[in-house]
Amino acid sequence: MPSSGLLVFLLVLHGNLKFSLTLGVSEKLWNYNYTRYHPMDEISSWMDSVEEQNPKLVTSLVYGQTFEKRDIKLLKFGLPDPGGLEKKAVWVDCGIHAREWIAPAFCQWFVKEILQSYNESDVRLTKFLQKIDLYVTPVLNVDGYMFSWTNQSTRLWRKSRSLPPQGCGCHGVDLNRNFNANWGTVGVSTDCCSNTYCGVSPASEPEAKAVTDFVGTRVDQFLCYLTIHSSGQLILLPYGHPQITAPNYDELVSVGKAAASEMKKLYGMEYRVGTSPQILYANSGSSRDWARLLGIPFSYTFELRDKGEFGHLLPEDQIKPACEEAYVGVTSILSYVYDKNFPNDKLPTAAATACVHATGLIVMTTLATLLVTLGFV
């Protein structure tokens, strides 16, 4: 092997070159186009590939079915705790509103970043996943999402696809008004033709019930609940009801503003932080509020790009920057959550991690030079 070839080989082993085949990551995953919107069948196939190609890191789980009997599936990312301790968890879901295509695009981007960091032996991610499992649902409202792909007339469909109640002719429920959190009190409609129709009772919809059952039976494990939406460039915290305040409100604001600050550094995009009544509108029955009422300390809704120019029809050329800034915001929150819960085993700083990689690169380069000098290549 020529010396230059050896050096490249060692660099790849060190994780400084992102050659997916050498790193053991399926070429199919990296050839997947993360900068375009995908229909549900392509997302489902991609999820299968993620699990198949990363068996030590990823498992999948069907935790419910939609009204039209389609599987609701998540990807779980986790590594064994070195001490064999019980792990904590973080929830991330996308696509609860069908027309918000940038949300499932983000969940796919988020997964890509996790896989890439893991295969580059990222010390921060490894430590995180040894203590905390990540549960990611790329598309929660599968029926509605698929319906939004039917044609241009259905593109802006928001709700689920359940049958209307007797005496009404409109399908679907706003799933983000159907959770048992001050259900039916403010910011909802009892008209089944409304986009904010809250359903006949809390968790009446199978999609909301699936989340309620899965997370609700594991509430002691969950430290953080993130639900991704669009648009408006907002980071919303509990509660949607104007007369109720989260017990850790000040901390939620502080952590949210820190995330927004990190997001702005990338492309200068402003993300406002606050409760829904403060910066958007009052509402009830949201999954975010339900999670906080359940006892999950950190619960946020991310409203991704933009501020009205395109709305839910965000062009594909904005997927990359929108997802990059959202990823920075999400990881800012997750880093805080980790450090707060594991104060004696905090994540290394990004600078320290970079130093480790740089040191490793120097060692590998020196080793390559030594082997050449000694005539082994």
Coordinates of C-alpha atoms in Angstrom, one line a residue:
M1 CA 0.0 0.0 0.0
P2 CA 1.5 3.4 -0.9
S3 CA 2.1 5.8 2.0
S4 CA -0.6 8.2 0.9
G5 CA -3.0 5.3 0.8
L6 CA -2.1 4.3 4.3
L7 CA -2.6 7.8 5.6
V8 CA -6.0 8.0 4.1
F9 CA -6.9 4.5 5.5
L10 CA -5.8 5.6 9.0
L11 CA -7.7 8.9 8.8
V12 CA -10.8 7.0 7.8
L13 CA -10.4 4.7 10.8
H14 CA -10.1 7.7 13.0
G15 CA -13.4 9.0 11.8
N16 CA -12.2 12.2 10.2
L17 CA -13.4 11.2 6.7
K18 CA -17.1 10.4 6.3
F19 CA -16.8 7.4 4.0
S20 CA -19.9 5.5 4.9
L21 CA -18.8 2.2 3.6
T22 CA -15.5 2.2 5.6
L23 CA -17.4 3.3 8.7
G24 CA -19.8 0.5 8.4
V25 CA -22.8 2.7 7.6
S26 CA -25.0 1.6 4.7
E27 CA -24.4 3.5 1.5
K28 CA -28.1 3.5 1.0
L29 CA -28.5 5.7 4.1
W30 CA -26.0 8.3 2.9
N31 CA -27.4 8.2 -0.7
Y32 CA -30.9 9.0 0.7
N33 CA -31.7 12.6 -0.1
Y34 CA -32.2 14.5 3.1
T35 CA -32.8 17.7 1.4
R36 CA -36.1 16.8 -0.2
Y37 CA -39.5 15.8 1.1
H38 CA -40.4 12.1 1.0
P39 CA -43.7 10.3 0.8
M40 CA -44.5 7.8 3.6
D41 CA -43.5 4.7 1.8
E42 CA -40.0 6.1 1.3
I43 CA -39.7 7.1 4.9
S44 CA -40.8 3.7 6.0
S45 CA -38.2 2.0 3.8
W46 CA -35.6 4.4 5.1
M47 CA -36.5 3.6 8.7
D48 CA -36.1 -0.1 8.0
S49 CA -32.6 0.6 6.6
V50 CA -31.6 2.7 9.6
E51 CA -32.4 -0.2 11.9
E52 CA -30.9 -3.0 9.7
Q53 CA -27.6 -1.2 9.2
N54 CA -27.1 -0.1 12.8
P55 CA -28.1 -3.1 15.0
K56 CA -25.9 -2.1 17.9
L57 CA -27.4 1.4 18.1
V58 CA -31.0 1.3 16.7
T59 CA -34.1 -0.7 17.3
S60 CA -37.6 0.0 16.0
L61 CA -40.9 -0.4 17.7
V62 CA -44.5 -0.2 16.5
Y63 CA -46.4 1.4 19.4
G64 CA -49.8 1.9 17.9
Q65 CA -51.9 2.1 14.8
T66 CA -53.7 5.0 13.1
F67 CA -57.4 5.2 12.5
E68 CA -56.8 3.6 9.0
K69 CA -54.8 0.8 10.7
R70 CA -51.3 1.9 9.7
D71 CA -48.4 1.3 12.0
I72 CA -47.1 4.1 14.1
K73 CA -43.4 3.4 14.4
L74 CA -40.5 4.9 16.3
L75 CA -36.7 4.4 16.2
K76 CA -35.0 4.0 19.5
F77 CA -31.3 5.0 19.8
G78 CA -29.4 3.8 22.8
L79 CA -26.2 2.2 24.1
P80 CA -25.7 0.0 27.2
D81 CA -25.0 1.9 30.4
P82 CA -21.5 0.9 31.5
G83 CA -22.6 0.5 35.1
G84 CA -25.8 -1.4 34.2
L85 CA -28.0 1.3 35.6
E86 CA -31.5 2.0 34.5
K87 CA -31.5 4.6 31.7
K88 CA -33.5 7.8 31.2
A89 CA -35.2 8.8 28.0
V90 CA -36.0 11.6 25.6
W91 CA -39.0 11.8 23.2
V92 CA -38.9 13.5 19.8
D93 CA -41.9 13.3 17.4
C94 CA -42.5 14.9 14.1
G95 CA -45.5 15.1 11.7
I96 CA -48.4 15.4 14.2
H97 CA -49.9 17.9 11.7
A98 CA -50.0 16.4 8.2
R99 CA -49.2 19.5 6.1
E100 CA -46.0 20.4 8.1
W101 CA -43.7 18.5 5.9
I102 CA -40.5 20.1 7.2
A103 CA -41.2 18.4 10.6
P104 CA -40.7 14.8 9.3
A105 CA -37.8 16.1 7.2
F106 CA -36.2 17.3 10.4
C107 CA -36.7 13.9 12.2
Q108 CA -34.9 12.2 9.3
W109 CA -32.1 14.8 9.4
F110 CA -31.8 14.4 13.2
V111 CA -31.4 10.6 12.7
K112 CA -28.8 11.2 10.0
E113 CA -26.8 13.4 12.4
I114 CA -27.0 10.8 15.2
L115 CA -25.8 8.1 12.9
Q116 CA -23.0 10.2 11.5
S117 CA -21.8 11.3 14.9
Y118 CA -21.9 7.8 16.3
N119 CA -19.9 6.4 13.4
E120 CA -17.3 9.1 13.9
S121 CA -16.9 7.9 17.5
D122 CA -18.3 11.2 18.9
V123 CA -17.5 11.1 22.6
R124 CA -20.4 13.4 23.6
L125 CA -23.0 11.3 21.8
T126 CA -21.6 8.0 23.1
K127 CA -21.8 9.3 26.7
F128 CA -25.3 10.7 26.1
L129 CA -26.7 7.4 24.7
Q130 CA -25.1 5.4 27.5
K131 CA -27.3 7.3 29.9
I132 CA -30.4 8.3 27.8
D133 CA -32.4 6.5 25.2
L134 CA -33.7 8.6 22.3
Y135 CA -37.2 7.7 21.0
V136 CA -37.8 9.3 17.6
T137 CA -41.1 9.1 15.7
P138 CA -40.6 10.6 12.2
V139 CA -44.3 10.7 11.3
L140 CA -46.9 10.5 14.0
N141 CA -50.0 11.4 11.9
V142 CA -49.3 8.8 9.2
D143 CA -52.9 8.8 7.7
G144 CA -53.0 12.6 7.5
Y145 CA -49.4 12.8 6.1
M146 CA -50.2 10.3 3.4
F147 CA -53.4 12.2 2.5
S148 CA -51.5 15.4 2.2
W149 CA -49.5 13.8 -0.6
T150 CA -52.6 12.9 -2.7
N151 CA -52.7 16.0 -4.8
Q152 CA -52.5 19.8 -4.6
S153 CA -56.0 20.0 -3.2
T154 CA -55.0 17.9 -0.1
R155 CA -51.5 19.4 0.3
L156 CA -52.5 21.6 3.3
W157 CA -54.5 18.9 5.2
R158 CA -53.7 19.3 8.9
K159 CA -55.7 16.8 10.9
S160 CA -55.9 13.0 11.2
R161 CA -58.3 11.0 9.0
S162 CA -60.8 9.6 11.4
L163 CA -64.5 9.4 10.6
P164 CA -66.6 12.4 11.6
P165 CA -69.0 12.2 14.5
Q166 CA -72.7 11.6 13.8
G167 CA -74.3 14.7 12.2
C168 CA -71.0 16.1 10.7
G169 CA -69.5 15.4 7.3
C170 CA -65.8 16.3 7.9
H171 CA -63.0 13.9 8.6
G172 CA -60.2 14.1 11.1
V173 CA -59.2 15.6 14.4
D174 CA -56.5 18.0 15.3
L175 CA -54.3 15.6 17.2
N176 CA -52.5 18.4 19.0
R177 CA -55.8 19.4 20.6
N178 CA -56.7 15.8 21.6
F179 CA -54.4 15.2 24.5
N180 CA -55.6 15.2 28.1
A181 CA -54.2 18.6 29.1
N182 CA -57.0 21.1 29.9
W183 CA -58.7 19.4 27.0
G184 CA -61.4 21.4 25.2
T185 CA -61.0 24.6 27.3
V186 CA -59.3 27.2 25.1
G187 CA -58.1 27.5 21.5
V188 CA -60.1 24.6 20.2
S189 CA -63.3 24.0 18.2
T190 CA -66.1 21.5 18.7
D191 CA -67.0 21.8 15.0
C192 CA -65.6 18.8 13.3
C193 CA -65.0 20.8 10.1
S194 CA -62.6 23.1 11.9
N195 CA -58.8 22.6 11.7
T196 CA -58.7 22.8 15.5
Y197 CA -61.4 20.3 16.2
C198 CA -60.4 18.6 19.5
G199 CA -62.4 15.3 19.1
V200 CA -65.1 13.9 21.3
S201 CA -62.9 13.3 24.3
P202 CA -59.3 13.4 25.5
A203 CA -57.2 10.8 23.6
S204 CA -60.2 9.7 21.6
E205 CA -57.9 9.4 18.6
P206 CA -55.7 6.3 18.2
E207 CA -52.6 8.3 17.4
A208 CA -52.9 10.4 20.6
K209 CA -53.7 7.3 22.6
A210 CA -50.7 5.5 21.3
V211 CA -48.4 8.3 22.5
T212 CA -50.3 8.6 25.8
D213 CA -50.0 4.8 26.5
F214 CA -46.3 4.6 25.5
V215 CA -45.0 7.6 27.2
G216 CA -47.5 7.5 30.0
T217 CA -46.4 4.1 31.2
R218 CA -42.8 5.1 31.2
V219 CA -43.1 8.6 32.6
D220 CA -40.4 8.1 35.3
Q221 CA -37.9 7.5 32.5
F222 CA -38.6 10.6 30.4
L223 CA -36.6 13.8 31.1
C224 CA -37.6 15.7 28.0
Y225 CA -40.4 15.8 25.4
L226 CA -39.9 17.5 22.1
T227 CA -42.5 17.8 19.4
I228 CA -41.6 19.4 16.0
H229 CA -44.0 21.5 14.0
S230 CA -44.1 24.5 11.6
S231 CA -44.2 27.3 11.0
G232 CA -43.5 30.6 12.8
Q233 CA -39.9 30.2 14.1
L234 CA -41.0 29.7 17.7
I235 CA -39.9 27.6 20.7
L236 CA -43.0 27.1 22.8
L237 CA -43.1 25.9 26.4
P238 CA -46.0 24.9 28.6
Y239 CA -48.7 25.9 29.0
G240 CA -51.2 26.8 26.3
H241 CA -53.8 27.8 28.9
P242 CA -53.2 31.5 29.8
Q243 CA -54.0 30.9 33.5
I244 CA -51.6 28.0 34.2
T245 CA -47.9 28.3 34.6
A246 CA -45.3 25.5 34.7
P247 CA -43.5 25.2 38.0
N248 CA -40.2 25.4 36.3
Y249 CA -41.2 28.2 34.0
D250 CA -38.1 30.4 34.5
E251 CA -35.8 27.4 33.7
L252 CA -37.8 26.4 30.6
V253 CA -37.5 30.0 29.3
S254 CA -33.8 30.2 30.0
V255 CA -33.1 26.8 28.3
G256 CA -35.3 27.7 25.4
K257 CA -33.6 31.1 24.9
A258 CA -30.2 29.4 25.0
A259 CA -31.3 27.1 22.2
A260 CA -32.7 30.0 20.2
S261 CA -29.4 31.9 20.6
E262 CA -27.5 28.9 19.3
M263 CA -29.9 28.6 16.3
K264 CA -29.4 32.2 15.4
K265 CA -25.7 31.8 15.1
L266 CA -26.0 29.6 12.0
Y267 CA -28.2 31.7 9.6
G268 CA -29.3 34.7 11.6
M269 CA -32.8 33.3 12.0
E270 CA -34.7 34.7 15.1
Y271 CA -36.7 32.1 17.1
R272 CA -39.0 33.6 19.8
V273 CA -39.4 31.7 23.1
G274 CA -42.4 31.7 25.4
T275 CA -45.7 30.1 26.1
S276 CA -48.2 29.8 23.4
P277 CA -50.5 32.5 24.8
Q278 CA -47.5 34.9 25.0
I279 CA -46.2 34.6 21.5
L280 CA -48.8 32.7 19.4
Y281 CA -52.3 32.0 20.8
A282 CA -53.9 30.2 23.7
N283 CA -54.7 26.5 23.1
S284 CA -55.4 23.3 25.1
G285 CA -55.0 19.6 24.6
S286 CA -51.5 19.8 23.1
S287 CA -49.0 17.0 23.6
R288 CA -46.4 19.4 25.0
D289 CA -48.8 20.5 27.8
W290 CA -49.8 16.9 28.4
A291 CA -46.2 15.8 28.8
R292 CA -45.5 18.6 31.3
L293 CA -48.6 17.9 33.3
L294 CA -47.6 14.3 33.4
G295 CA -44.4 15.3 35.2
I296 CA -41.8 15.4 32.3
P297 CA -39.8 18.4 33.4
F298 CA -38.7 19.7 29.9
S299 CA -41.3 19.9 27.2
Y300 CA -41.1 22.1 24.1
T301 CA -42.8 22.6 20.8
F302 CA -40.5 23.7 18.0
E303 CA -42.2 25.7 15.2
L304 CA -39.7 25.6 12.4
R305 CA -39.3 28.0 9.4
D306 CA -40.6 30.3 8.2
K307 CA -42.4 33.4 9.4
G308 CA -45.1 33.5 6.7
E309 CA -43.6 33.9 3.3
F310 CA -44.1 30.2 2.4
G311 CA -45.7 28.9 5.6
H312 CA -46.3 25.1 5.4
L313 CA -45.1 25.1 1.8
L314 CA -41.5 25.6 2.7
P315 CA -39.4 25.1 -0.4
E316 CA -37.0 22.1 -0.5
D317 CA -34.0 24.4 -0.8
Q318 CA -34.7 25.5 2.8
I319 CA -34.8 22.0 4.3
K320 CA -31.0 21.9 4.9
P321 CA -30.7 25.3 6.7
A322 CA -34.0 24.8 8.6
C323 CA -32.9 21.3 9.8
E324 CA -29.4 22.5 10.7
E325 CA -30.6 25.3 12.9
A326 CA -33.3 23.0 14.5
Y327 CA -30.6 20.4 15.2
V328 CA -28.5 22.9 17.0
G329 CA -31.5 24.0 19.0
V330 CA -32.5 20.5 19.9
T331 CA -29.0 19.5 20.9
S332 CA -28.6 22.6 23.0
I333 CA -31.7 21.5 25.1
L334 CA -30.6 17.9 25.3
S335 CA -27.1 18.9 26.5
Y336 CA -28.6 20.9 29.3
V337 CA -31.0 18.1 30.2
Y338 CA -28.1 15.6 30.3
D339 CA -25.8 17.8 32.4
K340 CA -28.6 18.7 34.9
N341 CA -29.4 15.0 35.5
F342 CA -25.9 13.7 35.4
P343 CA -23.9 16.4 37.2
N344 CA -21.0 14.1 38.1
D345 CA -20.7 12.8 34.5
K346 CA -21.2 15.9 32.4
L347 CA -20.8 15.8 28.6
P348 CA -17.4 17.0 27.4
T349 CA -17.4 20.3 25.7
A350 CA -17.4 20.5 21.9
A351 CA -14.0 22.1 22.1
A352 CA -12.6 19.2 24.2
T353 CA -14.1 16.7 21.8
A354 CA -12.4 18.5 18.9
C355 CA -9.1 18.4 20.8
V356 CA -9.4 14.7 21.2
H357 CA -10.1 14.2 17.5
A358 CA -7.2 16.5 16.6
T359 CA -4.8 14.6 18.9
G360 CA -5.9 11.3 17.4
L361 CA -5.3 12.7 13.9
I362 CA -1.8 13.8 14.9
V363 CA -1.1 10.3 16.3
M364 CA -2.4 8.6 13.2
T365 CA -0.4 10.9 10.9
T366 CA 2.8 10.3 13.0
L367 CA 2.2 6.5 12.9
A368 CA 1.8 6.6 9.1
T369 CA 5.1 8.6 8.8
L370 CA 6.9 6.2 11.1
L371 CA 5.7 3.2 9.1
V372 CA 6.9 4.8 5.9
T373 CA 10.3 5.7 7.5
L374 CA 10.8 2.1 8.7
G375 CA 10.1 0.7 5.3
F376 CA 6.9 -1.1 6.2
V377 CA 5.1 0.5 3.2

